[in-house]
JSON list of C-alpha atoms in Angstrom, two decimals:
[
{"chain": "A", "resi": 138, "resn": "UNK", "atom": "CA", "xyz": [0.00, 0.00, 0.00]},
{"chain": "A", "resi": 139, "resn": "UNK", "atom": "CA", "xyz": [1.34, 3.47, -0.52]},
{"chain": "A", "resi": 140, "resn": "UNK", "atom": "CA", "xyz": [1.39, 6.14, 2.07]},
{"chain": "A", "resi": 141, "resn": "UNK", "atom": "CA", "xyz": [-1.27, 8.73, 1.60]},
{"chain": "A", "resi": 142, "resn": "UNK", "atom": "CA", "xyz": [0.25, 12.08, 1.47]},
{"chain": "A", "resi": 143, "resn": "UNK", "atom": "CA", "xyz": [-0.37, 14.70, 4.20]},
{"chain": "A", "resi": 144, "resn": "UNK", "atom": "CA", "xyz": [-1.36, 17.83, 4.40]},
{"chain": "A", "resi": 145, "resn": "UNK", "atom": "CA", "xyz": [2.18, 19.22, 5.16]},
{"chain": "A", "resi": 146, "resn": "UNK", "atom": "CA", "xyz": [3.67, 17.54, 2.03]},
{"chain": "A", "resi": 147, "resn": "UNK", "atom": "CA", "xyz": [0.76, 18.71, -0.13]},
{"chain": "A", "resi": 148, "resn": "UNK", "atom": "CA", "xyz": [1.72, 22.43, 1.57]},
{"chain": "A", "resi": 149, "resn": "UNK", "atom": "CA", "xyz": [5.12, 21.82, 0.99]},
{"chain": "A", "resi": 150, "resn": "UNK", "atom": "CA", "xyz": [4.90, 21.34, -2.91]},
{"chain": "A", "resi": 151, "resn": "UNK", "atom": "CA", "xyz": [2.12, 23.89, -3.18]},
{"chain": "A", "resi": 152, "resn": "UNK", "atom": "CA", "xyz": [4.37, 26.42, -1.48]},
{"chain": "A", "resi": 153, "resn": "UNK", "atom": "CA", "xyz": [7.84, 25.24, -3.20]},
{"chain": "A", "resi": 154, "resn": "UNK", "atom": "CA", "xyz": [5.55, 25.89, -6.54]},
{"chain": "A", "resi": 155, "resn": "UNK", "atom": "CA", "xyz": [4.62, 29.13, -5.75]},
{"chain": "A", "resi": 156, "resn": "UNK", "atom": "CA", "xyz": [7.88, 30.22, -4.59]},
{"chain": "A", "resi": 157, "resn": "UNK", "atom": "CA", "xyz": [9.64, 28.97, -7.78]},
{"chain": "A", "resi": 158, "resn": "UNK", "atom": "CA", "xyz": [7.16, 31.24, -9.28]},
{"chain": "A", "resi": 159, "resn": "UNK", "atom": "CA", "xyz": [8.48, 34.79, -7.24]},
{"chain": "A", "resi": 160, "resn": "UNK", "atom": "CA", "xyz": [5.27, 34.20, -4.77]},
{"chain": "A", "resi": 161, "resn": "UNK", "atom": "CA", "xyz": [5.61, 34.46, -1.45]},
{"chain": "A", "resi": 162, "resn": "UNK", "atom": "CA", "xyz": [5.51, 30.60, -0.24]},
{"chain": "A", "resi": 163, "resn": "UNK", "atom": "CA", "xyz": [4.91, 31.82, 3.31]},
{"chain": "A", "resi": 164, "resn": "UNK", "atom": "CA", "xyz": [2.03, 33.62, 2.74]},
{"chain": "A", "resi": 165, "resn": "UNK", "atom": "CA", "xyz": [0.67, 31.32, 0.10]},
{"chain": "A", "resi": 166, "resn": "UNK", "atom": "CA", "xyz": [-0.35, 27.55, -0.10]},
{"chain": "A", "resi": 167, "resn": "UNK", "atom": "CA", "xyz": [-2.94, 25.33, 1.58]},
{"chain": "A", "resi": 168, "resn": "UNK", "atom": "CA", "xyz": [-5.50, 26.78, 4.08]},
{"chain": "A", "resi": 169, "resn": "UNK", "atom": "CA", "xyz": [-6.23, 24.59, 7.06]},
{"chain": "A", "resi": 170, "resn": "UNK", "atom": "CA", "xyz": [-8.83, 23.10, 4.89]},
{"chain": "A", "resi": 171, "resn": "UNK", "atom": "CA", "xyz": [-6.58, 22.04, 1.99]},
{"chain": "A", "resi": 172, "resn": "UNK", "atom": "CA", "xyz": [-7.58, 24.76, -0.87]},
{"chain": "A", "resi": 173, "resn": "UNK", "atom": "CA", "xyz": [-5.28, 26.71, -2.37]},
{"chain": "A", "resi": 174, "resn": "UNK", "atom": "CA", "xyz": [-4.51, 28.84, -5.86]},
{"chain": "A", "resi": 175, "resn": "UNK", "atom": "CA", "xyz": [-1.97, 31.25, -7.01]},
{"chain": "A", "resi": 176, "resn": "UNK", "atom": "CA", "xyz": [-2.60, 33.64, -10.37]},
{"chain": "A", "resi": 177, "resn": "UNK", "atom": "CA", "xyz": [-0.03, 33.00, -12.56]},
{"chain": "A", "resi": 178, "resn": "UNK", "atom": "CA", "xyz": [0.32, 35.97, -15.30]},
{"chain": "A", "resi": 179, "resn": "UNK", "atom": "CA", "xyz": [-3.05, 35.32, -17.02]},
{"chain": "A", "resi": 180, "resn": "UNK", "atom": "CA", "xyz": [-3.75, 31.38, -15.63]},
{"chain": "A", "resi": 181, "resn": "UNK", "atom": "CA", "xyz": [-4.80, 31.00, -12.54]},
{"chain": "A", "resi": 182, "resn": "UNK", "atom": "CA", "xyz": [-4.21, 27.64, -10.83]},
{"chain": "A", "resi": 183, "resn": "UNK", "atom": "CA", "xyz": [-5.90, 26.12, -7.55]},
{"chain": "A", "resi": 184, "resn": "UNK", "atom": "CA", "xyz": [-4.95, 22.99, -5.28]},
{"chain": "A", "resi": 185, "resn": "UNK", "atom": "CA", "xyz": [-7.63, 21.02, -2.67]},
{"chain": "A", "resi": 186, "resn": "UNK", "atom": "CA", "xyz": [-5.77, 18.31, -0.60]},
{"chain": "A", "resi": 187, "resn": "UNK", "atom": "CA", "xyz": [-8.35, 15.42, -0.55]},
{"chain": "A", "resi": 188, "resn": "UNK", "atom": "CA", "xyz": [-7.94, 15.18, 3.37]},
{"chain": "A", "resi": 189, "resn": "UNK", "atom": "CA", "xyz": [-9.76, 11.14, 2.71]},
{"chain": "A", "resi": 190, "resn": "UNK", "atom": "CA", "xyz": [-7.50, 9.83, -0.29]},
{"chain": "A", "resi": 191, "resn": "UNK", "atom": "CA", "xyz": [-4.78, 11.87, 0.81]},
{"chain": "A", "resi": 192, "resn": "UNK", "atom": "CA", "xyz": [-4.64, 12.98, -2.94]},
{"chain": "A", "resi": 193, "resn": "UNK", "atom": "CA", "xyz": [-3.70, 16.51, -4.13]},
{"chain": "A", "resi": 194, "resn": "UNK", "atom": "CA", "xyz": [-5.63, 18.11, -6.79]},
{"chain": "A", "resi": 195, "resn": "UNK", "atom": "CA", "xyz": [-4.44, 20.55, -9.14]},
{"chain": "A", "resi": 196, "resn": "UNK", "atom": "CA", "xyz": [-6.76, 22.56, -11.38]},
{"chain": "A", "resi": 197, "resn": "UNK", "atom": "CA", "xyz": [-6.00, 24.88, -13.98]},
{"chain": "A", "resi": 198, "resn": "UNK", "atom": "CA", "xyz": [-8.83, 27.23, -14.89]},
{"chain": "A", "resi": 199, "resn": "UNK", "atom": "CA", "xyz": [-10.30, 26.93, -18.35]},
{"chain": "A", "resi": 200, "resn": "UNK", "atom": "CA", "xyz": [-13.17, 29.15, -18.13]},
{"chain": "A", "resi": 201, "resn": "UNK", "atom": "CA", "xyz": [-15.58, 30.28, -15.80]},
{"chain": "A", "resi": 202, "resn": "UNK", "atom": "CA", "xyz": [-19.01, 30.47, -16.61]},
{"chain": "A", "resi": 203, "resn": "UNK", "atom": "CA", "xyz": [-21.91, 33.03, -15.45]},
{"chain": "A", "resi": 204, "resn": "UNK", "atom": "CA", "xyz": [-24.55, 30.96, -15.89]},
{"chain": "A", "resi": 205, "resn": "UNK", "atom": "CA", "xyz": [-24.55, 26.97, -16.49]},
{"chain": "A", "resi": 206, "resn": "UNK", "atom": "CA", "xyz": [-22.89, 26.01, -19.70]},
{"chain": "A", "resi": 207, "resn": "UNK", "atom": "CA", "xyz": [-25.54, 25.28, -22.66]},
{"chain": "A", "resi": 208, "resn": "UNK", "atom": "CA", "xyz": [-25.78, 21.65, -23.68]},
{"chain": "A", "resi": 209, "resn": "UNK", "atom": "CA", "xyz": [-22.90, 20.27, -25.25]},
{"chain": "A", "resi": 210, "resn": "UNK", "atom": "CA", "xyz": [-20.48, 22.38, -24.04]},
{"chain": "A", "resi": 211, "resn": "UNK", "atom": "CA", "xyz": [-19.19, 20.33, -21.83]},
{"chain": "A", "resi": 212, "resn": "UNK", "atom": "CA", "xyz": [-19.01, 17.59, -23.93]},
{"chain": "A", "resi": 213, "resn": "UNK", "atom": "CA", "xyz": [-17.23, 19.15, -26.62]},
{"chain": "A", "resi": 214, "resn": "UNK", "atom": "CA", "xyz": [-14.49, 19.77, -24.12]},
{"chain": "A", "resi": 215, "resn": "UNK", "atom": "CA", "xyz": [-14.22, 16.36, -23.61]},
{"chain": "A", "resi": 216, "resn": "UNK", "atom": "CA", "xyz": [-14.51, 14.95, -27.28]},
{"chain": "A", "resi": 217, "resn": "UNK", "atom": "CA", "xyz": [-11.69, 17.24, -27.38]},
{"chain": "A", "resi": 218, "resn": "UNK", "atom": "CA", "xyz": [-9.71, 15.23, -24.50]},
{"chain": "A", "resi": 219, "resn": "UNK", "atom": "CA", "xyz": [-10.68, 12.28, -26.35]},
{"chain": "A", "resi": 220, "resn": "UNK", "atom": "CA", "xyz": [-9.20, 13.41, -30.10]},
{"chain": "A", "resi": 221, "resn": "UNK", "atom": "CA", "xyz": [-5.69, 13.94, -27.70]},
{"chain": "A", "resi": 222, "resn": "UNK", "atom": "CA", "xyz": [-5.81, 17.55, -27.92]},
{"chain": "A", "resi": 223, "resn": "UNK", "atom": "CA", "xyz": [-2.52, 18.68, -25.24]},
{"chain": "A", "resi": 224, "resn": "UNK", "atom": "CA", "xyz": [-3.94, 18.82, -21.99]},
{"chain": "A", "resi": 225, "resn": "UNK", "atom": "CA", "xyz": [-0.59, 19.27, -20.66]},
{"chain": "A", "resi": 226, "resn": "UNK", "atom": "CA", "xyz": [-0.81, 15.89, -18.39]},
{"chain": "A", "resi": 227, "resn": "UNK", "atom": "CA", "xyz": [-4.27, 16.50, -17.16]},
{"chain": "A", "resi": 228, "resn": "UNK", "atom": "CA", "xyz": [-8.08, 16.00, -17.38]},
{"chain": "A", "resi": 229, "resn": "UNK", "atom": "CA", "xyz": [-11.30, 18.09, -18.31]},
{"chain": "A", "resi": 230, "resn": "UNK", "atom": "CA", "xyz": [-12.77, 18.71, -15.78]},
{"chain": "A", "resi": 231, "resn": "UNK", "atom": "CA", "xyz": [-16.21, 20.92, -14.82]},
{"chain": "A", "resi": 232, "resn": "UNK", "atom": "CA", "xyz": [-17.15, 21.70, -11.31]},
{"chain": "A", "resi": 233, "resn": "UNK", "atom": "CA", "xyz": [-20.90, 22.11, -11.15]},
{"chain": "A", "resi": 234, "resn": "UNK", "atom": "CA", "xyz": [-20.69, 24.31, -8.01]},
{"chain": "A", "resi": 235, "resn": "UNK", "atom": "CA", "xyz": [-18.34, 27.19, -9.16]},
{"chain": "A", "resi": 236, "resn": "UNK", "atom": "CA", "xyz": [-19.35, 26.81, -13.02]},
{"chain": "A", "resi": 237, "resn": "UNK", "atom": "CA", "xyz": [-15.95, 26.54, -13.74]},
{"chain": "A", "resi": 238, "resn": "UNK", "atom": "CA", "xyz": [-14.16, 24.21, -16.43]},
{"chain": "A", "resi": 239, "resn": "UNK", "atom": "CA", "xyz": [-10.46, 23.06, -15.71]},
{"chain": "A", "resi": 240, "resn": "UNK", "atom": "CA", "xyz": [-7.86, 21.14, -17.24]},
{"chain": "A", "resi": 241, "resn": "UNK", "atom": "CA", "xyz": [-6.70, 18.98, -13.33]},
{"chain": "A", "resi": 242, "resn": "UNK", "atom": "CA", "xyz": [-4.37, 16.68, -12.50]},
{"chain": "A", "resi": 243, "resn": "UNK", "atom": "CA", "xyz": [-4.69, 14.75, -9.23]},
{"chain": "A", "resi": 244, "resn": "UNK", "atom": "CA", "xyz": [-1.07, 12.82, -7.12]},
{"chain": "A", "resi": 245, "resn": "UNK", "atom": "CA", "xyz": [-1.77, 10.34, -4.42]},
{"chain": "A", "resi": 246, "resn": "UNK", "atom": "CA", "xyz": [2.03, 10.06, -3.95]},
{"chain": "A", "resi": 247, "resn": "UNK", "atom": "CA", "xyz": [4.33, 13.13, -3.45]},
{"chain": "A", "resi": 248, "resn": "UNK", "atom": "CA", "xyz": [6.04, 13.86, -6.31]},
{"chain": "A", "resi": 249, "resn": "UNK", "atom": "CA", "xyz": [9.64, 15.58, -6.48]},
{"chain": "A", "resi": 250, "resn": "UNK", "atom": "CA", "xyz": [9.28, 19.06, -6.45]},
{"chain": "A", "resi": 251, "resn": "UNK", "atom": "CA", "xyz": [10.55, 19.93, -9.85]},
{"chain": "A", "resi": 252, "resn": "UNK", "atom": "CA", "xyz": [8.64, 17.32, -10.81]},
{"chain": "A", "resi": 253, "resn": "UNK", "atom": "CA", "xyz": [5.28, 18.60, -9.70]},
{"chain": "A", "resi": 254, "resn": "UNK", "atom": "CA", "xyz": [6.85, 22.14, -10.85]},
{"chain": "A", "resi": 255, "resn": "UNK", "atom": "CA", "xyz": [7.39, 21.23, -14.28]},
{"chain": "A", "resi": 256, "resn": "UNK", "atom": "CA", "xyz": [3.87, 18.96, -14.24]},
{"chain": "A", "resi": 257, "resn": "UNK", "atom": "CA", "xyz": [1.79, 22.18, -13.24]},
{"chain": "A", "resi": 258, "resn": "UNK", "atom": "CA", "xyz": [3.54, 24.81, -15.76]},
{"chain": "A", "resi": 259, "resn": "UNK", "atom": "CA", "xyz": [2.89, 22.47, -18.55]},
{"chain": "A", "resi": 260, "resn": "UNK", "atom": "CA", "xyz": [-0.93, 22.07, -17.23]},
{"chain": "A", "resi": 261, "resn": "UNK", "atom": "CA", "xyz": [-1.16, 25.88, -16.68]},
{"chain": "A", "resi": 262, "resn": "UNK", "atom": "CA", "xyz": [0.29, 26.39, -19.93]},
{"chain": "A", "resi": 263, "resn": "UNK", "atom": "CA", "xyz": [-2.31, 23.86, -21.75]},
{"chain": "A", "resi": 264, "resn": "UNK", "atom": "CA", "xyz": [-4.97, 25.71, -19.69]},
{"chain": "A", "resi": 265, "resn": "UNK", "atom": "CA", "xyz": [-4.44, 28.79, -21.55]},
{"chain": "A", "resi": 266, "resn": "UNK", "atom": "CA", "xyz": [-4.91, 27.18, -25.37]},
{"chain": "A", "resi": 267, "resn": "UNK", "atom": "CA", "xyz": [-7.94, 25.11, -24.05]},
{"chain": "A", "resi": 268, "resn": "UNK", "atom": "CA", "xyz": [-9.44, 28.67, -22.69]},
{"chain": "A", "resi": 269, "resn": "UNK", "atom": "CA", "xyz": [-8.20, 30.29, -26.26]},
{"chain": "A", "resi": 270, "resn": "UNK", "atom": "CA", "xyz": [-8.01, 28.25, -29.06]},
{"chain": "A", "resi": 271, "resn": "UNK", "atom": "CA", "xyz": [-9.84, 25.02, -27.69]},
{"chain": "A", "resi": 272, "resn": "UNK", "atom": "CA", "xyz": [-12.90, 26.61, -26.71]},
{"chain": "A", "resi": 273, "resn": "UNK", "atom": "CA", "xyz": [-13.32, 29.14, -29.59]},
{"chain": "A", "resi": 274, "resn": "UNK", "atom": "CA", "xyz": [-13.28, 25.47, -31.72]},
{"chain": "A", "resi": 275, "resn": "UNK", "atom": "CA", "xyz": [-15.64, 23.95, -29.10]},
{"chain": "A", "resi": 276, "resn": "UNK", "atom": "CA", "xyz": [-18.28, 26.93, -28.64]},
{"chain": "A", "resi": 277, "resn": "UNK", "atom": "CA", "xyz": [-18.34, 27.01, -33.30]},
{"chain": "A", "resi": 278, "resn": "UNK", "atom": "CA", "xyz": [-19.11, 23.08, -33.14]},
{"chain": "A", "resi": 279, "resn": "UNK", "atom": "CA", "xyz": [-21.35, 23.55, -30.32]},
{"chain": "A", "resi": 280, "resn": "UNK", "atom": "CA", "xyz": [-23.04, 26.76, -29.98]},
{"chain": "A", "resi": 281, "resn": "UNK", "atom": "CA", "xyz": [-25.71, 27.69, -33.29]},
{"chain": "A", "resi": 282, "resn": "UNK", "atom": "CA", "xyz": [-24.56, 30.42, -35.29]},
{"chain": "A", "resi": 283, "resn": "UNK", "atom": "CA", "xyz": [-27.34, 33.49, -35.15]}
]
């Protein structure tokens, strides 16, 4: 069985992250629930330490939506997943809640920190095409022209 990871290692790569990034890794990371995020020049990126898997979850913001995405939407994202369009090592993924779509990425084992570095630039980076070029494809397949 492999160890579950804390929520001091999951602060310690959040913070080692943000620091490599000029943040301020003392001020930033985890909260004592496990969420985090950092903005990142035009990405923004968030982390939730699963506290019962013992998982960390990195999300890369796509786009966030005002009102619930119109049918297909969401799918077309994920047809796009599907064709192997670069999401830079992670998932689609749409949180009903916040109305937000993200490209995540989830560890249940703590990575090395430029590891998880280098893993979380390149999902950042793919989360800035999939909110560009990705979703101006999706919303012409999807969305009706008037």
């Amino acid at each position: 069985m492999t160890a579950r990871m804390t929520l001091e290692e999951a602060q310690r790569l959040v913070q080692s992250f943000i620091r490599a990034h000029g943040g301020d890794a003392q001020a930033s990371g985890l909260n004592a629930k496990g969420f985090g995020g950092a903005a990142l020049g035009d990405a923004q990126v968030y982390f939730e330490h699963v506290k019962d898997s013992g998982a960390l979850k990195c999300s890369a913001l796509i786009y966030r939506f005002r009102d619930a995405p119109r049918p297909g939407v969401i799918d077309g994202f994920r047809d796009e997943e599907k064709k192997g369009t670069d999401a830079g090592g992670g998932k689609v993924d749409y949180e009903t809640e916040n109305k937000s779509l993200f490209l995540s990425r989830t560890y249940g084992v703590v990575p090395a920190e430029q590891q998880f570095k280098e893993d979380v630039d390149r999902l950042v980076e793919a989360s800035l095409v999939w909110g560009d070029e990705v979703f101006n494809r999706v919303a012409d397949r999807v969305i009706p022209a008037k």
